[in-house]
Short mmCIF file of C-alpha atoms and ligand atoms in Angstrom, two decimals:
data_model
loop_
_atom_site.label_atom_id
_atom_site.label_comp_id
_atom_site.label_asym_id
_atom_site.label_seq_id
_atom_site.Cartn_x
_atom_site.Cartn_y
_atom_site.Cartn_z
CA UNK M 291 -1.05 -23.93 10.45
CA UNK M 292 -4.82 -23.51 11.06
CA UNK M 293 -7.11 -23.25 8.03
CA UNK M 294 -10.14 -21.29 8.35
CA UNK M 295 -12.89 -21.51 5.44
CA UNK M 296 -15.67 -18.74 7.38
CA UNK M 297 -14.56 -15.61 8.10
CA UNK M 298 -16.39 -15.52 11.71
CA UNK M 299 -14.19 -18.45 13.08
CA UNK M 300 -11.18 -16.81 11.49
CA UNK M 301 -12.13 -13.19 13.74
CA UNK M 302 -12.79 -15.07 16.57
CA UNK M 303 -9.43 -16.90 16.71
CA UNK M 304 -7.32 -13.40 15.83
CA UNK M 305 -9.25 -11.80 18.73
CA UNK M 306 -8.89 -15.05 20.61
CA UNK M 307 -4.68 -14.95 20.03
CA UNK M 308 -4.55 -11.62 21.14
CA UNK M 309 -4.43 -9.03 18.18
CA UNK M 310 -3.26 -6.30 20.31
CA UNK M 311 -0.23 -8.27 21.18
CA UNK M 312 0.84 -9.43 17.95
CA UNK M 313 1.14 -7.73 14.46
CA UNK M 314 -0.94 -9.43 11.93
CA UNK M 315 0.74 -9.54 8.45
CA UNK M 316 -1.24 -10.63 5.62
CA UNK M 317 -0.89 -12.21 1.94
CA UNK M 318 -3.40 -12.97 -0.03
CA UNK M 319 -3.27 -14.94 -3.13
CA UNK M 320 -5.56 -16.95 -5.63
CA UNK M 321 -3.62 -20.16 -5.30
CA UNK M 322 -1.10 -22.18 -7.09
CA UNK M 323 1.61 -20.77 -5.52
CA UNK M 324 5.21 -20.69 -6.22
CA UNK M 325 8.13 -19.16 -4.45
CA UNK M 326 6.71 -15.75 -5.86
CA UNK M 327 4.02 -15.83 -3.37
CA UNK M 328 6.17 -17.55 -0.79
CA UNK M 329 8.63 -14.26 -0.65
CA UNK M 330 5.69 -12.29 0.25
CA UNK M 331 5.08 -14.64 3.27
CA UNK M 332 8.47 -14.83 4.62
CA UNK M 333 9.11 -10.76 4.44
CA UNK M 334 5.80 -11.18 6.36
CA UNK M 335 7.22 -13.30 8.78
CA UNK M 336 10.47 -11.51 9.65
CA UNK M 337 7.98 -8.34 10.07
CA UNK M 338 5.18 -9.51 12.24
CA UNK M 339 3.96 -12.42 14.68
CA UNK M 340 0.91 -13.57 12.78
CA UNK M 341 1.43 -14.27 9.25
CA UNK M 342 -2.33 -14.92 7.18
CA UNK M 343 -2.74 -16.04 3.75
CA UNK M 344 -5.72 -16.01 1.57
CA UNK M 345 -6.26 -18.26 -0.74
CA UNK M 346 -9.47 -17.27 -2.83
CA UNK M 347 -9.71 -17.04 -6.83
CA UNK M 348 -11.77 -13.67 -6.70
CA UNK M 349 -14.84 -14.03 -9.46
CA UNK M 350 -15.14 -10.45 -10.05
CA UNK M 351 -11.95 -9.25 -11.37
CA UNK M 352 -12.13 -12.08 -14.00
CA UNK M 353 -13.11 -9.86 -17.15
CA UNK M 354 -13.16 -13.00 -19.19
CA UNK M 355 -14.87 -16.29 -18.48
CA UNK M 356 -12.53 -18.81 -19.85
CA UNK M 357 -9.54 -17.25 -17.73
CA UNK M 358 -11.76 -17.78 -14.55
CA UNK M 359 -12.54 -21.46 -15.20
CA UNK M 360 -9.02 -22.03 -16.53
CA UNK M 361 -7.33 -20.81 -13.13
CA UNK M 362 -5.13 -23.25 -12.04
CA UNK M 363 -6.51 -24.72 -8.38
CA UNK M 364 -3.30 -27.06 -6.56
CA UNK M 365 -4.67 -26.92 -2.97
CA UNK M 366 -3.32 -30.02 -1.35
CA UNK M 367 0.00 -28.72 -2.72
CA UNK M 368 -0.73 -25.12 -1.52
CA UNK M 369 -0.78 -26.16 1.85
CA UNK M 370 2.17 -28.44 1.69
CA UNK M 371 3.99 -25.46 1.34
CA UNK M 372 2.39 -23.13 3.49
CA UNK M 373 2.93 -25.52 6.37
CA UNK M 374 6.85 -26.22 5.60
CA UNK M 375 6.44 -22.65 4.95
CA UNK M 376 5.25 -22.11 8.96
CA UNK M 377 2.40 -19.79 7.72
CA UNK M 378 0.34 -19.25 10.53
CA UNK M 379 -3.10 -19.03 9.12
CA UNK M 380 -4.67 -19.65 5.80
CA UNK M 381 -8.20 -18.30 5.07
CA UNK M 382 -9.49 -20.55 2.49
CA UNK M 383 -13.05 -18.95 2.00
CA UNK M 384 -15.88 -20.21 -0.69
CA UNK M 385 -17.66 -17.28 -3.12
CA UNK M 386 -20.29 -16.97 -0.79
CA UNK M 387 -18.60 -16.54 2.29
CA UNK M 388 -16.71 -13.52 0.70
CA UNK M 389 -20.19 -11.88 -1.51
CA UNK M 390 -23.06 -13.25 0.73
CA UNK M 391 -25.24 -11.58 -1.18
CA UNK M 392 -24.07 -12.41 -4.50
CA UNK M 393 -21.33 -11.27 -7.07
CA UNK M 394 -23.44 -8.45 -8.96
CA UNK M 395 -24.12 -4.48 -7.96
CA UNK M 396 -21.22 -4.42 -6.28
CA UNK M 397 -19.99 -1.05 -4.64
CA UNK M 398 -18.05 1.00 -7.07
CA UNK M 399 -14.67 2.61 -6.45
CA UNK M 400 -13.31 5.81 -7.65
CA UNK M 401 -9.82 4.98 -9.23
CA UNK M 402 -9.30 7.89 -11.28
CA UNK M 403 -7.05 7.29 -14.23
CA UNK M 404 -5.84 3.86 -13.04
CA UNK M 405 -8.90 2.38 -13.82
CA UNK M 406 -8.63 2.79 -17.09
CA UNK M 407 -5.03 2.60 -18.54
CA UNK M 408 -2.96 -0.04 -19.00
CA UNK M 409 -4.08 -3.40 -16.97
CA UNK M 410 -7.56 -1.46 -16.69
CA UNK M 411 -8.40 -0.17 -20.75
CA UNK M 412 -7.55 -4.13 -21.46
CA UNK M 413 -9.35 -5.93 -18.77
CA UNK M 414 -12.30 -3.67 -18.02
CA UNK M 415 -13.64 -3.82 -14.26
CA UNK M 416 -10.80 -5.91 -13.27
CA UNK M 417 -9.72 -3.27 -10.61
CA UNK M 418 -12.93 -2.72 -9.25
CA UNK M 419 -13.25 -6.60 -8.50
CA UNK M 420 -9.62 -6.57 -7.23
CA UNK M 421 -10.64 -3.54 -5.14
CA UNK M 422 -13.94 -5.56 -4.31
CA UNK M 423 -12.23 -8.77 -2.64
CA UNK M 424 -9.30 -6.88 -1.50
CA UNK M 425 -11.80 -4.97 0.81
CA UNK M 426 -13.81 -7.48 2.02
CA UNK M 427 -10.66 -9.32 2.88
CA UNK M 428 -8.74 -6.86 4.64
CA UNK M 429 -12.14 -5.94 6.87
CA UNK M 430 -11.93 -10.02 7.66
CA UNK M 431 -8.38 -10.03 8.88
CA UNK M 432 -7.69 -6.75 9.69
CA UNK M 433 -3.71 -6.70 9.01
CA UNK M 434 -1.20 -4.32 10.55
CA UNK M 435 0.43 -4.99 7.22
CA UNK M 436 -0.56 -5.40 3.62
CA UNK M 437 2.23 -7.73 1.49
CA UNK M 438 2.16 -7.82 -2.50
CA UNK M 439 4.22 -8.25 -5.45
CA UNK M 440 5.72 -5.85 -7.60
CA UNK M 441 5.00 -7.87 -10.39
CA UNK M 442 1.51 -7.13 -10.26
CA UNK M 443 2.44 -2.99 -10.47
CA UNK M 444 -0.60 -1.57 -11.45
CA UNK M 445 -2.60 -3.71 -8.53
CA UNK M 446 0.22 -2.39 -6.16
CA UNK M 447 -0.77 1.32 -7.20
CA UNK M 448 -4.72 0.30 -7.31
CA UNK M 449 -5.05 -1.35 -3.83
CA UNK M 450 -2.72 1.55 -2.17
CA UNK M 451 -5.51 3.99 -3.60
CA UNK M 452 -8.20 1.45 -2.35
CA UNK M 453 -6.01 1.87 1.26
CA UNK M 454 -6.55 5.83 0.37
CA UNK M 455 -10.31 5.69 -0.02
CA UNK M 456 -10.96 3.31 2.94
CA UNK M 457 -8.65 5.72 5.67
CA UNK M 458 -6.83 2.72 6.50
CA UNK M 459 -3.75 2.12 8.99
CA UNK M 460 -2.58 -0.34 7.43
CA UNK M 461 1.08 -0.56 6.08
CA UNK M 462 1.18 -1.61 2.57
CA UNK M 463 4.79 -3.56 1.29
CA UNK M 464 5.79 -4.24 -2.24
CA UNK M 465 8.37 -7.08 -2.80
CA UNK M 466 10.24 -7.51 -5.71
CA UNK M 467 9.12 -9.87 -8.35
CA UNK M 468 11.15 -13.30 -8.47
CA UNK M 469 12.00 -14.84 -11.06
CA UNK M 470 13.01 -18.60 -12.73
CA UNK M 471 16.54 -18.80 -14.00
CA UNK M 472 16.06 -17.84 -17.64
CA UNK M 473 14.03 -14.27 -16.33
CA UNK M 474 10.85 -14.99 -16.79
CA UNK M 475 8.66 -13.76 -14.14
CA UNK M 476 6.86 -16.59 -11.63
CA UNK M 477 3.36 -17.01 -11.98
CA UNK M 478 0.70 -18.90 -11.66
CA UNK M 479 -0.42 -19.15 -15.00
CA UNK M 480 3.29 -20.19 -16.05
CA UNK M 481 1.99 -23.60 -15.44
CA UNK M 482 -0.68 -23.30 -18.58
CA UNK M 483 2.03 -22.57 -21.14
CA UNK M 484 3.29 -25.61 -22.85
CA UNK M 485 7.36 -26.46 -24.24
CA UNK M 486 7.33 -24.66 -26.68
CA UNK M 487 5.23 -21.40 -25.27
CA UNK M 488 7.57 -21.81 -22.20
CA UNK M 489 10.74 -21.00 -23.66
CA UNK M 490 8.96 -18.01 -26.06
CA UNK M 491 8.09 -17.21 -22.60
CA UNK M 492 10.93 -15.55 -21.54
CA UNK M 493 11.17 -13.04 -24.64
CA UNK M 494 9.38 -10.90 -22.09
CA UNK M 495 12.17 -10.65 -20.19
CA UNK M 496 14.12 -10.09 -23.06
CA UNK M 497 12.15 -6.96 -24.13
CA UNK M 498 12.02 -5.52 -20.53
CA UNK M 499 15.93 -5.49 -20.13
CA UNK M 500 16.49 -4.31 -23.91
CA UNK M 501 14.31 -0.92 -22.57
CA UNK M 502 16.16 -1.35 -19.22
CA UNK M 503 19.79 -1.29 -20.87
CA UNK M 504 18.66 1.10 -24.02
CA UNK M 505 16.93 3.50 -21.81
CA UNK M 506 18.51 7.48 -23.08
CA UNK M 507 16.39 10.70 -22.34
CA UNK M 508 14.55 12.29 -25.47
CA UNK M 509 12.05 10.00 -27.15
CA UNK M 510 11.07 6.72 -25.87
CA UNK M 511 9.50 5.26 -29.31
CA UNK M 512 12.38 3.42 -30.45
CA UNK M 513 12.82 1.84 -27.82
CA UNK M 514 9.35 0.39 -27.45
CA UNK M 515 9.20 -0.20 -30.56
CA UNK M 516 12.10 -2.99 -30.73
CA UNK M 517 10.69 -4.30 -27.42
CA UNK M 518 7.90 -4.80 -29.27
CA UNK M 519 9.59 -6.63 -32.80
CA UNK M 520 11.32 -9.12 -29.82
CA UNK M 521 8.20 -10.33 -28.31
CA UNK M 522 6.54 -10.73 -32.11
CA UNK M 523 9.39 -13.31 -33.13
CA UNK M 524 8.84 -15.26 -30.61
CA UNK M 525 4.92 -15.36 -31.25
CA UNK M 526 3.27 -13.18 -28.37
CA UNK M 527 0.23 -10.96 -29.08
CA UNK M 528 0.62 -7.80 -27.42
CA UNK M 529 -1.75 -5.76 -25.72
CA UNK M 530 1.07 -3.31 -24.81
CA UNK M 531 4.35 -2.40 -24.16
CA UNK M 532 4.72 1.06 -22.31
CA UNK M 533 6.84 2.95 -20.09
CA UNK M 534 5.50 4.85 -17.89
CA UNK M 535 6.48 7.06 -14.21
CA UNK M 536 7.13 4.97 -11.76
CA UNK M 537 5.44 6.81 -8.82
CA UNK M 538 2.48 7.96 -11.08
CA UNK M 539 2.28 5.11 -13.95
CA UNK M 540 1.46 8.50 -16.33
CA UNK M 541 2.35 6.94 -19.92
CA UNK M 542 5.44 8.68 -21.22
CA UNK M 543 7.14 9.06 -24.75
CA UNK M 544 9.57 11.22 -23.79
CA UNK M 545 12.17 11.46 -20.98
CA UNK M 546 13.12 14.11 -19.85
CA UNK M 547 16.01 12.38 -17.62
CA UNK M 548 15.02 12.91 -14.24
CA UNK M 549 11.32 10.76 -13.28
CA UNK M 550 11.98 7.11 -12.43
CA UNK M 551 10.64 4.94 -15.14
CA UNK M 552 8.79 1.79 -15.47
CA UNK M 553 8.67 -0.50 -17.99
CA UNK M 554 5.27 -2.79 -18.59
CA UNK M 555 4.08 -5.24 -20.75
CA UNK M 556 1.26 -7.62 -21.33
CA UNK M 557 1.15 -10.15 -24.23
CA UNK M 558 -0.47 -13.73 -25.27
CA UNK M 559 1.55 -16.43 -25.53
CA UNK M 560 -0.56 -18.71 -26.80
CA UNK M 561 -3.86 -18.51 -24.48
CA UNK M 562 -1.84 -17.93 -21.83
CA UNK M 563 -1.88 -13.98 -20.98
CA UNK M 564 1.68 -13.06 -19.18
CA UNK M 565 2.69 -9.56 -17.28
CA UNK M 566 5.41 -8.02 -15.85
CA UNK M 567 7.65 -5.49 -15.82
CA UNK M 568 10.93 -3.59 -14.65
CA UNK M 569 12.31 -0.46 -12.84
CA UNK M 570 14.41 1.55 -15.23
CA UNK M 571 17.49 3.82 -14.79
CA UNK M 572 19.67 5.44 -17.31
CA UNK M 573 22.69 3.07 -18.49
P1 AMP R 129 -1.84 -13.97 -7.31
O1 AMP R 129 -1.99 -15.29 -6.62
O2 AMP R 129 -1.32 -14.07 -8.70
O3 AMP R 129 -3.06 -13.10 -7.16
O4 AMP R 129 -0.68 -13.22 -6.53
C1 AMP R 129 -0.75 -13.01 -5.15
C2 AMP R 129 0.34 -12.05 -4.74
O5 AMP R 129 1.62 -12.59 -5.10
C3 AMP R 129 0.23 -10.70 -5.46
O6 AMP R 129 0.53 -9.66 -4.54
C4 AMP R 129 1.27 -10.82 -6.54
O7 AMP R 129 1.78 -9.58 -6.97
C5 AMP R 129 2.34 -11.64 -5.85
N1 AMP R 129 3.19 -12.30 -6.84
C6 AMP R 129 2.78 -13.00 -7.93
N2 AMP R 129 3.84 -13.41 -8.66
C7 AMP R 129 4.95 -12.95 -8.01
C8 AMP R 129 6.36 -13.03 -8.27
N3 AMP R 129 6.85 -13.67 -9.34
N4 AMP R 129 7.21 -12.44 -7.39
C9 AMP R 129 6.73 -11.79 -6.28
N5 AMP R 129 5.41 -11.68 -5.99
C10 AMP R 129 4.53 -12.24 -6.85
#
């Protein structure tokens, strides 16, 4: 594996390699990865001959601070297991490399309602930073195709608009989310939560298949509401608990049967803030 920290060197080698030849797949990540991350890299791998990772905790979608500093960093481990991995390339870029001039009056994107709902109304200008360093990324490496996790929905549905707005070729991938044994979701702010929030942890999971398996047409309410009793006992703060359309992420209370649903949630545990969420059909 080659690690590249300056975007020039990294264009020079892909043109260098012989772009034209090979499909460029890339993944890009803020660190600390898990096998989460590493899924994304080996769908990448069966589905192109240059597989590029990013590595870069992105300033500007941080809506608080304290989240920011608190990111987990593990390089030396990260690539450990991008080279037993066989990435090809990881871009490991400083803040200036990616905003040379600075992180503030940055370009502004036009998200419509996704901006604002959900991941957006509870971290305000997170999308626009995520649609900030996803650009300036994707203009470095210039993928054939675009891998990300289903886990982060809303992002999925942001940076596919982002593709939109920018006329892009590119082919954009969702993988599934993984998971550790007892459901909860991987991520790389598992590693933050101590015993005891750990096993609270997975009362996410919990709620998400109660909607999953209770899931009837007519009103929704009850059944958020009792997702939303199981993640209080086990001492999460919610932010929210919705389902919404799958293909459109409008916020529903009824069903009338026939859209494909998606479940979401985002709670506390602890300091920790923990997302995720699951494709529903009718039991
Ligand atoms: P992050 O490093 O958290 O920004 O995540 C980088 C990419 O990995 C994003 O596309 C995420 O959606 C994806 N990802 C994070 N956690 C998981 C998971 N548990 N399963 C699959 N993909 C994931």
């Amino acid at each position: 594996m080659i690690v590249f920290k300056k975007a020039s060197d990294l264009k020079k080698h892909l043109e260098a390699i012989g772009k034209k030849h090979n499909k460029i797949g890339f993944a890009p990540t803020m660190g600390a990865l898990h096998q989460g991350h590493l899924s994304l890299l080996a769908e990448s791998k069966k589905a192109t001959g240059i597989t590029v990772c990013s590595i870069f905790v992105n300033p500007t979608q941080f809506n608080d601070p304290r989240d920011f500093q608190k990111y987990p960093i593990t390089i030396e481990k990260d690539i450990y297991l991008l080279e037993k991995n066989d990435v090809d390339i990881l871009f490991l870029p400083s803040v200036p490399e990616i905003y040379p001039n600075g992180t503030t009056n940055l370009e502004h994107y036009n998200l419509g309602y996704l901006e604002n709902i959900l991941e957006g109304q509870y971290r305000p200008g997170h999308f626009q930073g995520v649609c900030q360093v996803m650009r300036r990324l994707l203009e470095i490496v210039e993928p054939d195709h675009l891998f990300m996790g289903q886990k982060d929905y809303q992002q999925c549905m942001v940076v596919k608009k982002l593709l939109e707005i920018m006329e892009s070729k590119i082919i954009f991938h969702h993988s599934p989310t993984l998971r550790e044994d007892d459901g909860l979701a991987m991520s790389s702010r598992n590693v933050r939560l101590n015993e005891e929030e750990r096993k609270n942890a997975i009362a996410i999971f919990k709620a998400l298949t109660f909607i999953q398996k209770n899931i009837h047409t007519g009103s929704l309410m009850n059944n958020i509401t009792e997702a939303k009793n199981i993640l209080l006992k086990s001492d999460f703060k919610i932010d929210y608990v919705e389902i919404a359309n799958a293909e459109t992420l409008q916020i529903l209370q009824q069903w009338d049967g026939k859209q494909n649903l998606v479940a979401l949630v985002a709670a506390f545990q602890g300091q920790v803030r923990l997302i995720d969420n699951m494709l529903l059909r009718e039991s």
